[in-house]
Coordinates of C-alpha atoms and ligand atoms in Angstrom, one line a residue:
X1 CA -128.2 75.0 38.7
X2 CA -125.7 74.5 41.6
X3 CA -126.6 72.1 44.2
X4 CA -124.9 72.5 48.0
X5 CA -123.4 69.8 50.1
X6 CA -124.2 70.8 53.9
X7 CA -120.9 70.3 56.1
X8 CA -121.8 67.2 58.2
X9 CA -122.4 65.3 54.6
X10 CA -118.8 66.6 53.5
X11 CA -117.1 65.5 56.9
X12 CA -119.1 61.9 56.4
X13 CA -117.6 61.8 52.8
X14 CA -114.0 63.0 53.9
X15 CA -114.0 60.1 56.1
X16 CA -110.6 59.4 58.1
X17 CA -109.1 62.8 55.6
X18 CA -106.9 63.6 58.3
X19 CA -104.7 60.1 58.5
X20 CA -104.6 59.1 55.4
X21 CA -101.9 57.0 54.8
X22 CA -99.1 58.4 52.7
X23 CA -99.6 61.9 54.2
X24 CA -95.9 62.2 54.6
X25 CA -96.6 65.2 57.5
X26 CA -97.8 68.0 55.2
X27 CA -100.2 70.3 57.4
X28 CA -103.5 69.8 57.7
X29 CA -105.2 72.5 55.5
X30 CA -102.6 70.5 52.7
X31 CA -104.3 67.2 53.5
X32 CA -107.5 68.5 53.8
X33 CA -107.4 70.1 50.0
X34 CA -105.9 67.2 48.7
X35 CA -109.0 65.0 50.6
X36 CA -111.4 67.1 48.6
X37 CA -109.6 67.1 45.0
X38 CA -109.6 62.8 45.7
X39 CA -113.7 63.2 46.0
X40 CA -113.9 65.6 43.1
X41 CA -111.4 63.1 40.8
X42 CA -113.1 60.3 41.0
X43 CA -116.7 61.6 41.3
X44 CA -118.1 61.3 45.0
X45 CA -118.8 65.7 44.7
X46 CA -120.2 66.3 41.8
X47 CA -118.8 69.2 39.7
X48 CA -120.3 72.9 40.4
X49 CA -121.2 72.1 44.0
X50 CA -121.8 74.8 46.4
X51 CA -119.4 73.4 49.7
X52 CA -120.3 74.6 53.0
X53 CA -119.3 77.9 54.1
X54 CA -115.6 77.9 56.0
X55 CA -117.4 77.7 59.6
X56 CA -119.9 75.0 58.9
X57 CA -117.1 72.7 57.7
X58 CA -114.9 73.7 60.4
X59 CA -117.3 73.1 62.8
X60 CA -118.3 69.4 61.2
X61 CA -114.5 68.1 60.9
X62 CA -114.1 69.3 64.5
X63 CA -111.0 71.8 63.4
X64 CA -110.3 75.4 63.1
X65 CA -111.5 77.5 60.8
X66 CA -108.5 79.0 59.8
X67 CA -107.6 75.7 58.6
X68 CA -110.5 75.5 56.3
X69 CA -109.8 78.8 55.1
X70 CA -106.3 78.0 54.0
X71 CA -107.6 74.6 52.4
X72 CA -110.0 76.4 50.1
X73 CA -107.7 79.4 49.7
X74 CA -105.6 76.1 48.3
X75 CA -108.0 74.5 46.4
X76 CA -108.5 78.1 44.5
X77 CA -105.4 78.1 43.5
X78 CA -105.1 74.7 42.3
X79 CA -108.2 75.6 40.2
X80 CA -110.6 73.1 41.6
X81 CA -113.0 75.9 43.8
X82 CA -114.4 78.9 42.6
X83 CA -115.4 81.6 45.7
X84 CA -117.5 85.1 45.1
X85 CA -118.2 87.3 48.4
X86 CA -121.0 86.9 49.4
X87 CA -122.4 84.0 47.2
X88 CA -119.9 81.1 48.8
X89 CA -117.5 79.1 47.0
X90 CA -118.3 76.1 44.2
X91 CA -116.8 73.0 43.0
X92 CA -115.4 73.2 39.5
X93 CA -112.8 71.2 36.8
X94 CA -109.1 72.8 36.8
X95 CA -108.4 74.2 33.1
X96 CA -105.5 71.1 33.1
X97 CA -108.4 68.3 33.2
X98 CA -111.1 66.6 31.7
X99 CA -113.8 64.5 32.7
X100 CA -113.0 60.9 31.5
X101 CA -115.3 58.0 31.0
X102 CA -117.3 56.7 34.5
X103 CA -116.6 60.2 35.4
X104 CA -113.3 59.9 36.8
X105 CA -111.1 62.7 36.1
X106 CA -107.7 62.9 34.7
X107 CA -105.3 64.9 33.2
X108 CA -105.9 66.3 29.6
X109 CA -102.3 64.5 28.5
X110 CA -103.2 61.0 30.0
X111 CA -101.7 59.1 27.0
X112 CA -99.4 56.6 29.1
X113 CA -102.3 56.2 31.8
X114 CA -103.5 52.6 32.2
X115 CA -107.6 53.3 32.8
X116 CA -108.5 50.8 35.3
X117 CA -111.3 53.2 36.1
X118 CA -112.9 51.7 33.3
X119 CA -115.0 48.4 33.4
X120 CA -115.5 47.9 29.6
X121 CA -113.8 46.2 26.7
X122 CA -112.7 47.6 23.4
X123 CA -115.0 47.0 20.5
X124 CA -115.1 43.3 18.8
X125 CA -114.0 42.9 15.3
X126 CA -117.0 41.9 14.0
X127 CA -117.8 46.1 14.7
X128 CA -116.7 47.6 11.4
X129 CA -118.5 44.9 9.0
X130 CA -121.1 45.2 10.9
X131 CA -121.5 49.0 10.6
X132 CA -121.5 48.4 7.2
X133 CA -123.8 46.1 6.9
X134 CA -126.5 48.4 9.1
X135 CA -125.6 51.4 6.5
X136 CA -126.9 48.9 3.4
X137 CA -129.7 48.5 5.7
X138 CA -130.5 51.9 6.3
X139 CA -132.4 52.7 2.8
X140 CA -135.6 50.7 4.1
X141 CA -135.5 53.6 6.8
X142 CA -135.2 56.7 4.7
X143 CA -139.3 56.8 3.9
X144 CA -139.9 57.5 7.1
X145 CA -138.9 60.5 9.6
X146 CA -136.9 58.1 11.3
X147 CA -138.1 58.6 15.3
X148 CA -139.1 54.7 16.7
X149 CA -139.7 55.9 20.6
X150 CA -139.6 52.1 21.7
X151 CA -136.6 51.4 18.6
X152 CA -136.9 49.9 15.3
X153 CA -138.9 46.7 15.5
X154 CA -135.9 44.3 14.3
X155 CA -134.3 45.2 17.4
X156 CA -136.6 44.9 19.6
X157 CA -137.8 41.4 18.0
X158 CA -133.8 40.3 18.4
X159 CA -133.9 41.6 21.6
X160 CA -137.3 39.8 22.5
X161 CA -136.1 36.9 21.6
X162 CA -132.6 36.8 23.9
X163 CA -134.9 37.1 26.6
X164 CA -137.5 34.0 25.2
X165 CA -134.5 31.9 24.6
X166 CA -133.0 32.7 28.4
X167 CA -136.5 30.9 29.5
X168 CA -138.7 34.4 29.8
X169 CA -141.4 34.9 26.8
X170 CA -141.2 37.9 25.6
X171 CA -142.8 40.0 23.0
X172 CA -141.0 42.4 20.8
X173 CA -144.3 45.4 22.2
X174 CA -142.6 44.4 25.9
X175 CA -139.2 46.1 24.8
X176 CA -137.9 49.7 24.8
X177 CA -135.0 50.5 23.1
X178 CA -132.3 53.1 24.7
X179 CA -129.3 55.0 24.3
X180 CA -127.3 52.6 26.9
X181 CA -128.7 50.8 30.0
X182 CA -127.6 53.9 31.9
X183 CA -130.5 55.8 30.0
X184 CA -133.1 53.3 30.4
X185 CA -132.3 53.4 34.6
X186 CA -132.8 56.9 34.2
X187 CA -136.4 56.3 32.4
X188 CA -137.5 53.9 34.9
X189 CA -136.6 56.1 37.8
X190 CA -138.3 59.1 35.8
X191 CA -141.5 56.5 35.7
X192 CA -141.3 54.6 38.8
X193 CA -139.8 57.0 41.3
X194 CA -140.8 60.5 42.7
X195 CA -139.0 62.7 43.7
X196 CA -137.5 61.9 47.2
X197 CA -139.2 58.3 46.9
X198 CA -137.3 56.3 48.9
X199 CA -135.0 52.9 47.6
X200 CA -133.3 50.4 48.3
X201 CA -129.5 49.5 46.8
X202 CA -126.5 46.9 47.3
X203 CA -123.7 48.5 48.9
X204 CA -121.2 48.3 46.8
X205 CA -123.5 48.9 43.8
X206 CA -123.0 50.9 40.9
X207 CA -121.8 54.6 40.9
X208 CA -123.7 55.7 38.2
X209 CA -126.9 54.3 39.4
X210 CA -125.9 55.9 42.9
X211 CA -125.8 59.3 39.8
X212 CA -129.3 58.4 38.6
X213 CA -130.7 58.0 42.1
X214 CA -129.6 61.1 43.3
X215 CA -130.9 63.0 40.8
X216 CA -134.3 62.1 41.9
X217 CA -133.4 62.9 45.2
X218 CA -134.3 59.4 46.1
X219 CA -134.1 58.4 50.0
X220 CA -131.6 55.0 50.1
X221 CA -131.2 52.1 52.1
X222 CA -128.5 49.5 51.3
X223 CA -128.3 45.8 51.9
X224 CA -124.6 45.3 52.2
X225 CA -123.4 42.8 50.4
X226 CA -120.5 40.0 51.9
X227 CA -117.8 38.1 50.5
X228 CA -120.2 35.2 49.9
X229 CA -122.7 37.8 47.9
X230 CA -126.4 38.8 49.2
X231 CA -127.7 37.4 52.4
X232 CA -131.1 36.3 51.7
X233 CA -132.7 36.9 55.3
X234 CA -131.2 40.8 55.8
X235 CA -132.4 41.5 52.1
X236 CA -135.7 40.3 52.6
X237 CA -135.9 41.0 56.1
X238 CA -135.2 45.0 54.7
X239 CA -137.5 45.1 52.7
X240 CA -140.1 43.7 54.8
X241 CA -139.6 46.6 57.1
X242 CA -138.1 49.6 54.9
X243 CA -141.0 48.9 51.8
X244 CA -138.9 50.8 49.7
X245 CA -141.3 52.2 46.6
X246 CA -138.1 50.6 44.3
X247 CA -134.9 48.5 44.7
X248 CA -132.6 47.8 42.6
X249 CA -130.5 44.8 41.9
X250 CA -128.0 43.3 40.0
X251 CA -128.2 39.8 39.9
X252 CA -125.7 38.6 37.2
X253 CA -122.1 39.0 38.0
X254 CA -122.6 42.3 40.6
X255 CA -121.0 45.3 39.7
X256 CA -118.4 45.6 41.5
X257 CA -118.0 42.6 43.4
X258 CA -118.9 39.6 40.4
X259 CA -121.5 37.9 42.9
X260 CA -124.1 35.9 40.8
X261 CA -126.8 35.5 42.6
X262 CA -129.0 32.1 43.4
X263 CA -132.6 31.2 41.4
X264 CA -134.4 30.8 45.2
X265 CA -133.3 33.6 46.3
X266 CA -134.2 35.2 43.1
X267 CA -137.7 33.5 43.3
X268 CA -138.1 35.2 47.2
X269 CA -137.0 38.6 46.4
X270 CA -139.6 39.0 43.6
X271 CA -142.4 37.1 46.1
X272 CA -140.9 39.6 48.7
X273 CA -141.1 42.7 46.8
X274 CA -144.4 42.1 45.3
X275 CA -145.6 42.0 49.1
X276 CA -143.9 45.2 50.2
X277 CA -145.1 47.0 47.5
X278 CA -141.8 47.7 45.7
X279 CA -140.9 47.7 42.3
X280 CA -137.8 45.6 41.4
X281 CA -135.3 47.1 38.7
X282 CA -133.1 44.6 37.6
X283 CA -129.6 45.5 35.9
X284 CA -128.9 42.3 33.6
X285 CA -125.4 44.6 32.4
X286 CA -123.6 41.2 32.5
X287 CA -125.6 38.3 32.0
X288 CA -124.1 37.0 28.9
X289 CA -120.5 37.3 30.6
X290 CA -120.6 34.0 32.6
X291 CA -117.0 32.6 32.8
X292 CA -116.0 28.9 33.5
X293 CA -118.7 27.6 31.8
X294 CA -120.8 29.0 34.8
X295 CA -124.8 28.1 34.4
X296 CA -126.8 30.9 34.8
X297 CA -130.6 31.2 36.9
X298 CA -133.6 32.0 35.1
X299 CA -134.1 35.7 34.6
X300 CA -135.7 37.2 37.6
X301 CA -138.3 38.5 36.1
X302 CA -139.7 34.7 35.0
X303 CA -141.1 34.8 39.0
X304 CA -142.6 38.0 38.1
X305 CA -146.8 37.7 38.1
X306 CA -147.6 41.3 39.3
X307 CA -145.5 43.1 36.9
X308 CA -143.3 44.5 39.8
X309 CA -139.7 43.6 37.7
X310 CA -138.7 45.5 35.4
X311 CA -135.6 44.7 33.9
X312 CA -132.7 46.4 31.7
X313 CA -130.2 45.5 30.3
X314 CA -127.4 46.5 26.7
X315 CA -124.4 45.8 24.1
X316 CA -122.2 47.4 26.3
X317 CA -120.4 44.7 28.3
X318 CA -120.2 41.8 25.7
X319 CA -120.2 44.4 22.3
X320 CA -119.0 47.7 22.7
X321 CA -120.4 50.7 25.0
X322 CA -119.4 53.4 22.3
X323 CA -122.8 51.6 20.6
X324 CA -124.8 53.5 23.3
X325 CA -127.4 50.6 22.6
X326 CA -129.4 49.3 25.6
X327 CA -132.8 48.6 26.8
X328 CA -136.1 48.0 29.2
X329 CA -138.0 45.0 29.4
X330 CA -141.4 45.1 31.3
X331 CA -145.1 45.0 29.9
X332 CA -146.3 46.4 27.0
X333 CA -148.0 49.0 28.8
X334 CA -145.5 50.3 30.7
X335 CA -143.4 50.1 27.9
X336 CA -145.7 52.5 26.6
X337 CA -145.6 55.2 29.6
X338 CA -141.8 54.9 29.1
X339 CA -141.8 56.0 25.5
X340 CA -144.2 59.2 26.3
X341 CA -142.0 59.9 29.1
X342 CA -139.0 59.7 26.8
X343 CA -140.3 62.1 24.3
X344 CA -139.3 64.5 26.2
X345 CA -135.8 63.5 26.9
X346 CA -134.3 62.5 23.4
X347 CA -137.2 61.2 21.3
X348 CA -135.8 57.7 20.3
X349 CA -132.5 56.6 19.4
X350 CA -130.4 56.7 16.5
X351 CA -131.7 54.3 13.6
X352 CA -128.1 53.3 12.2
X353 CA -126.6 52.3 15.6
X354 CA -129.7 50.2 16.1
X355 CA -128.8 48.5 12.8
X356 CA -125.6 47.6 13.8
X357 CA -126.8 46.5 17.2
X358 CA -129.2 44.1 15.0
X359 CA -126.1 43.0 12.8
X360 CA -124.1 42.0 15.7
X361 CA -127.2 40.7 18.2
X362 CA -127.1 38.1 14.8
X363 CA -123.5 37.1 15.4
X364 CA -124.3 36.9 19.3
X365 CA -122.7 32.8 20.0
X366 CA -119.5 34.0 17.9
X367 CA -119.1 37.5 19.2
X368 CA -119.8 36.4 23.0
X369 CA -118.0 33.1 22.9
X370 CA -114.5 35.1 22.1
X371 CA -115.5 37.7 25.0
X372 CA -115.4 35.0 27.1
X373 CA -112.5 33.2 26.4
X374 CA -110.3 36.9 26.2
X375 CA -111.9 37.8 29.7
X376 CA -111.2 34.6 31.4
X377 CA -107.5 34.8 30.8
X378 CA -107.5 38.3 31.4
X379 CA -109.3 37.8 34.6
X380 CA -106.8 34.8 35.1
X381 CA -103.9 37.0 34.3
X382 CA -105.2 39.3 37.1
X383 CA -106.0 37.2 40.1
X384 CA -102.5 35.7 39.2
X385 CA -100.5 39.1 39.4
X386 CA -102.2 40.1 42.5
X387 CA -101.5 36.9 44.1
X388 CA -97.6 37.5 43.5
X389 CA -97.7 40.6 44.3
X390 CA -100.0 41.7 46.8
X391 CA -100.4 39.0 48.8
X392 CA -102.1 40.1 51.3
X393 CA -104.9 41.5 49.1
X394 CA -108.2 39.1 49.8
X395 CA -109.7 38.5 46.5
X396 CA -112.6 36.1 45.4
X397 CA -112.2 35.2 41.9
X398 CA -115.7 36.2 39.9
X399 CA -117.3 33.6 38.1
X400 CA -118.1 35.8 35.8
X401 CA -118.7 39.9 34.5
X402 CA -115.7 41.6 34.6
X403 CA -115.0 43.2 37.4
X404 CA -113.1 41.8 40.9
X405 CA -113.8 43.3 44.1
X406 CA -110.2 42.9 46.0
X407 CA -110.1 43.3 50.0
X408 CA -107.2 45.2 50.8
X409 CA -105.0 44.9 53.7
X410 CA -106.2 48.3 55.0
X411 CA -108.4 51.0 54.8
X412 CA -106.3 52.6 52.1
X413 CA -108.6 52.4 48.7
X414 CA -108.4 57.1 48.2
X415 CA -105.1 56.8 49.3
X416 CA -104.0 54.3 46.9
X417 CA -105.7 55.6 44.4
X418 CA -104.2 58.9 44.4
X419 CA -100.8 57.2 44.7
X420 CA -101.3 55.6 41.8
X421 CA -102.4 58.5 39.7
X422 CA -98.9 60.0 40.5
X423 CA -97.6 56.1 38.4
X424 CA -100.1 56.0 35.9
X425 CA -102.7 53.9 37.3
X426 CA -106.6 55.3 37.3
X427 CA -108.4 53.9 39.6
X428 CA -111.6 53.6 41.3
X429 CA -111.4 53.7 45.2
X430 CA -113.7 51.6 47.0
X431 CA -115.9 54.3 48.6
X432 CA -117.0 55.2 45.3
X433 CA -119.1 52.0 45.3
X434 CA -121.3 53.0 48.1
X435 CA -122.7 56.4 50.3
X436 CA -120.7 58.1 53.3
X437 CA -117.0 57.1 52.5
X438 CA -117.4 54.0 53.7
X439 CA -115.7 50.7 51.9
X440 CA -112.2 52.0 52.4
X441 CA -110.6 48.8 52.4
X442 CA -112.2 47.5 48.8
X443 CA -111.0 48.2 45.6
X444 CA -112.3 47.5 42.2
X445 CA -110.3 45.7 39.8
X446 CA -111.7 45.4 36.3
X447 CA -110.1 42.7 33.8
X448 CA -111.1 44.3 30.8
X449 CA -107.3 45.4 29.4
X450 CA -105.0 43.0 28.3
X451 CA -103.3 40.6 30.5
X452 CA -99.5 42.4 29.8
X453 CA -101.4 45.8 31.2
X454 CA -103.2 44.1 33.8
X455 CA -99.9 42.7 34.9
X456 CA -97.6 46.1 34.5
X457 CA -100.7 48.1 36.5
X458 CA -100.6 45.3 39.6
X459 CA -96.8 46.0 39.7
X460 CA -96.7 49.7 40.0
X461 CA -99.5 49.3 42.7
X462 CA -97.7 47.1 44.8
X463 CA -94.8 49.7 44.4
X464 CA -97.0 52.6 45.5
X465 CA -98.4 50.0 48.2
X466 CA -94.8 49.9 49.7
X467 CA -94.8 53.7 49.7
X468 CA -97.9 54.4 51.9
X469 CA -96.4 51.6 54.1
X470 CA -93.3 53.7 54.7
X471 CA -95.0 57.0 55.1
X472 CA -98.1 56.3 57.3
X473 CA -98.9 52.6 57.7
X474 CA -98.8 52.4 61.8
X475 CA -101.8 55.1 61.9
X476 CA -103.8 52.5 60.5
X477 CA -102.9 49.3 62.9
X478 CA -106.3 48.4 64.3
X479 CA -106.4 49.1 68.1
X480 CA -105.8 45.7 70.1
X481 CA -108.6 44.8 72.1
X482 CA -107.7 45.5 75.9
X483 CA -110.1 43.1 77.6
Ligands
LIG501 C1 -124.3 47.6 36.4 C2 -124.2 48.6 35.2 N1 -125.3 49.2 34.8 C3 -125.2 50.1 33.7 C4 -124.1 50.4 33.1 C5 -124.0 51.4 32.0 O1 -124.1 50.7 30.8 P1 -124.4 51.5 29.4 O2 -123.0 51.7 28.9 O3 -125.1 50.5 28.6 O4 -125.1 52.7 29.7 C6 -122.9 49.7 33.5 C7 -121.6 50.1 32.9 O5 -120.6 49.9 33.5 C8 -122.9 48.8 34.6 O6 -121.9 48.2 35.1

């Protein structure tokens, strides 16, 4: 099925295409191609996109036609559009690429690349025994025909119990288990949103929810999120007046910007939410990643009476997200509309990976503690290198996750990141983190490679950083205000 992006949503997306720093005075059809291979690289248009016919888009960016003509005519050849008379002209992936994990794309021979795309760790050591151990388990499963729609029950009881011991009872008949937190946002959405139903998000938020959402077409309002984190009355105050049907959060250690957010407010958003009618979905990716010794709130959902929170959560952050292990908590009954819904999407998840998940949920004090420590030093490492080296880069040091959100001293975050394709840096430009191109001057830094990496990556940034200075900077001085 090919979907089609109308030309004022294009132009919103393209943002400021025409002065992006580092343009080094190629013409504008040039800049214009290379504007829509950034969106296409690191997922803003989606693959097998219909884009607007050459005068629509000519007529949105305010530029000639035969300038969109030659930019498309470019983007042919570079093997990134695909035209037939008559029935327009489509997004698709050159022969030279793949699409890489978060769906950033990248070269097929990426070997030297350092992936800060990426906001995940490599898997613990404690993986291989523990796949073992889950394939001596596996006999007490053969009897059956192996399909648990809600997962096998010794997950789900280890699982119930993380949330009981976090201050939140919960039984094992109030968990669903699912192939990655991803999936079970998908599920929710499936059960709790219509199509078109409209939502509320944090801006930044995560890109792949922003993927999930707009597959249900959903209608979204943001509550933009500061340097200090969520601000309680605007968040409230929008959903008081938006009464979005859904919104959802993440409380621990925001992806992308590491905010943690406080128990009150967490107490008044579920009080809020319950009065506006709207269902809270509530991310928990990172709640076991506290750094510093941070203490963490209760779980939102122990202010829950109405059944309005649903939260999910997974082994991806502190274990490993090749275990495609995740999960829903909310009450039994819903828990049972999700698994009939889910029958018709995959059925249940695989029984071995759920025994390894139960292996290593046993090991959880061990396994997490080291995650810690390594991301603490790696975040350390970081903050450290950027300091040196980018100094004018604003960054608030997380207390914990494992992501920073730095500020940068521009509105530079495509530019830079194609730059830094060119010296082997992915990564993933601000405006990904949101709708409409916006957030051009934030860039997400994970800290989940090791320090030395970390290090070498900040370097070659701050080289490319130079660079852009040299070729474009002064289009981007802020106008002095003439008073
Ligand atoms: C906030 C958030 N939710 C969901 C996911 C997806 O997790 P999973 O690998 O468990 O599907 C991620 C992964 O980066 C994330 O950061």
């Amino acid at each position: 099925m090919t979907s089609q992006v109308r030309g004022v949503q294009l132009a919103r997306l393209l943002g400021q295409w025409h002065a992006l720093p580092g343009r080094r005075r190629s013409p504008d059809y040039v800049a214009l191609a290379a504007a829509v291979r950034g969106l296409l690289a690191d997922g803003r248009l989606p693959l097998a996109v219909r884009l607007p016919a050459e005068r629509e888009l000519a007529e949105a960016l305010r530029i000639s036609r035969t300038t969109v003509t030659a930019a498309y005519r470019e983007l042919r050849e570079s093997g990134h559009l695909a035209s037939r008379r008559g029935a327009g002209s489509w997004t698709m992936l050159p022969g030279t690429h793949r699409v890489a994990s978060t769906g950033l794309w990248t070269p097929l021979d990426d070997r030297d690349m350092i992936d800060l795309g990426v906001a995940a760790l490599s898997a613990p050591p404690q993986l291989v025994p523990a796949a073992r151990a889950a394939a001596e388990d596996l006999p007490r499963y053969l009897g059956g025909a192996g399909y648990h729609p809600t997962g096998i029950i010794e997950l789900r009881e280890a699982v119930a119990q993380g949330y009981t011991e976090r201050g939140l009872p919960t039984s094992p008949e109030q968990i669903m288990v699912t192939s990655g937190t991803q999936h079970a946002l998908d599920l929710v959405l499936r059960l709790a949103l219509s199509p078109g139903g409209p939502v509320l998000v944090e801006s930044p938020t995560y890109p792949n929810a922003l993927a999930a959402l707009a597959a249900r077409r959903a209608r979204i309002t943001t509550h933009g999120l500061s340097d200090t984190g969520w601000d309680a009355d605007l968040l409230l105050g929008s959903l008081r007046q938006t009464r979005p049907k859904l919104a959802y959060v993440i409380p621990e250690f925001h992806n992308p910007t590491g905010h943690l957010m406080a128990a009150d407010l967490r107490e008044r958003l579920v009080g809020t939410a319950h009065a506006a009618g709207t269902d809270l979905v509530v991310d928990e990716s990172f709640v076991d990643l506290p750094l510093d010794g941070t203490p963490l709130p209760p779980p939102v959902a122990v202010f829950d009476r109405h059944s309005r929170v649903i939260s999910i959560g997974g082994m991806s952050k502190p274990y490993w997200g090749g275990l495609r292990i995740g999960w829903v908590r909310a009450s039994a009954p819903q828990v049972q509309r999700l698994a009939a819904a889910r029958v018709g999407v995959d059925m249940a998840s695989p029984v071995l990976d759920q025994l390894v998940a139960v292996h290593l949920l046993a090991q959880a004090p061990t396994i997490v503690a080291a995650r810690r420590t390594q991301l603490a030093a790696q975040r350390d490492a970081l903050v450290d290198a950027l300091t040196e080296r980018l100094p004018d880069w604003r960054v608030t040091v997380p207390r914990g996750g494992v992501t920073l959100w730095a500020e940068l001293d521009g509105p530079i975050s495509s530019a830079l990141a194609r730059a830094a394709e060119e010296v082997g840096v992915r990564l993933a430009p601000g405006p990904r983190f949101g709708l409409d191109g916006t957030l051009e001057r934030f860039l997400r830094l994970p800290f989940t490679l090791p320090a030395a990496e970390l290090v070498e990556a900040v370097g070659r940034l701050a080289a490319v950083r130079y660079d852009l200075d040299r070729a474009g900077r002064p289009q981007w001085r802020e106008p002095s205000v003439i008073a």
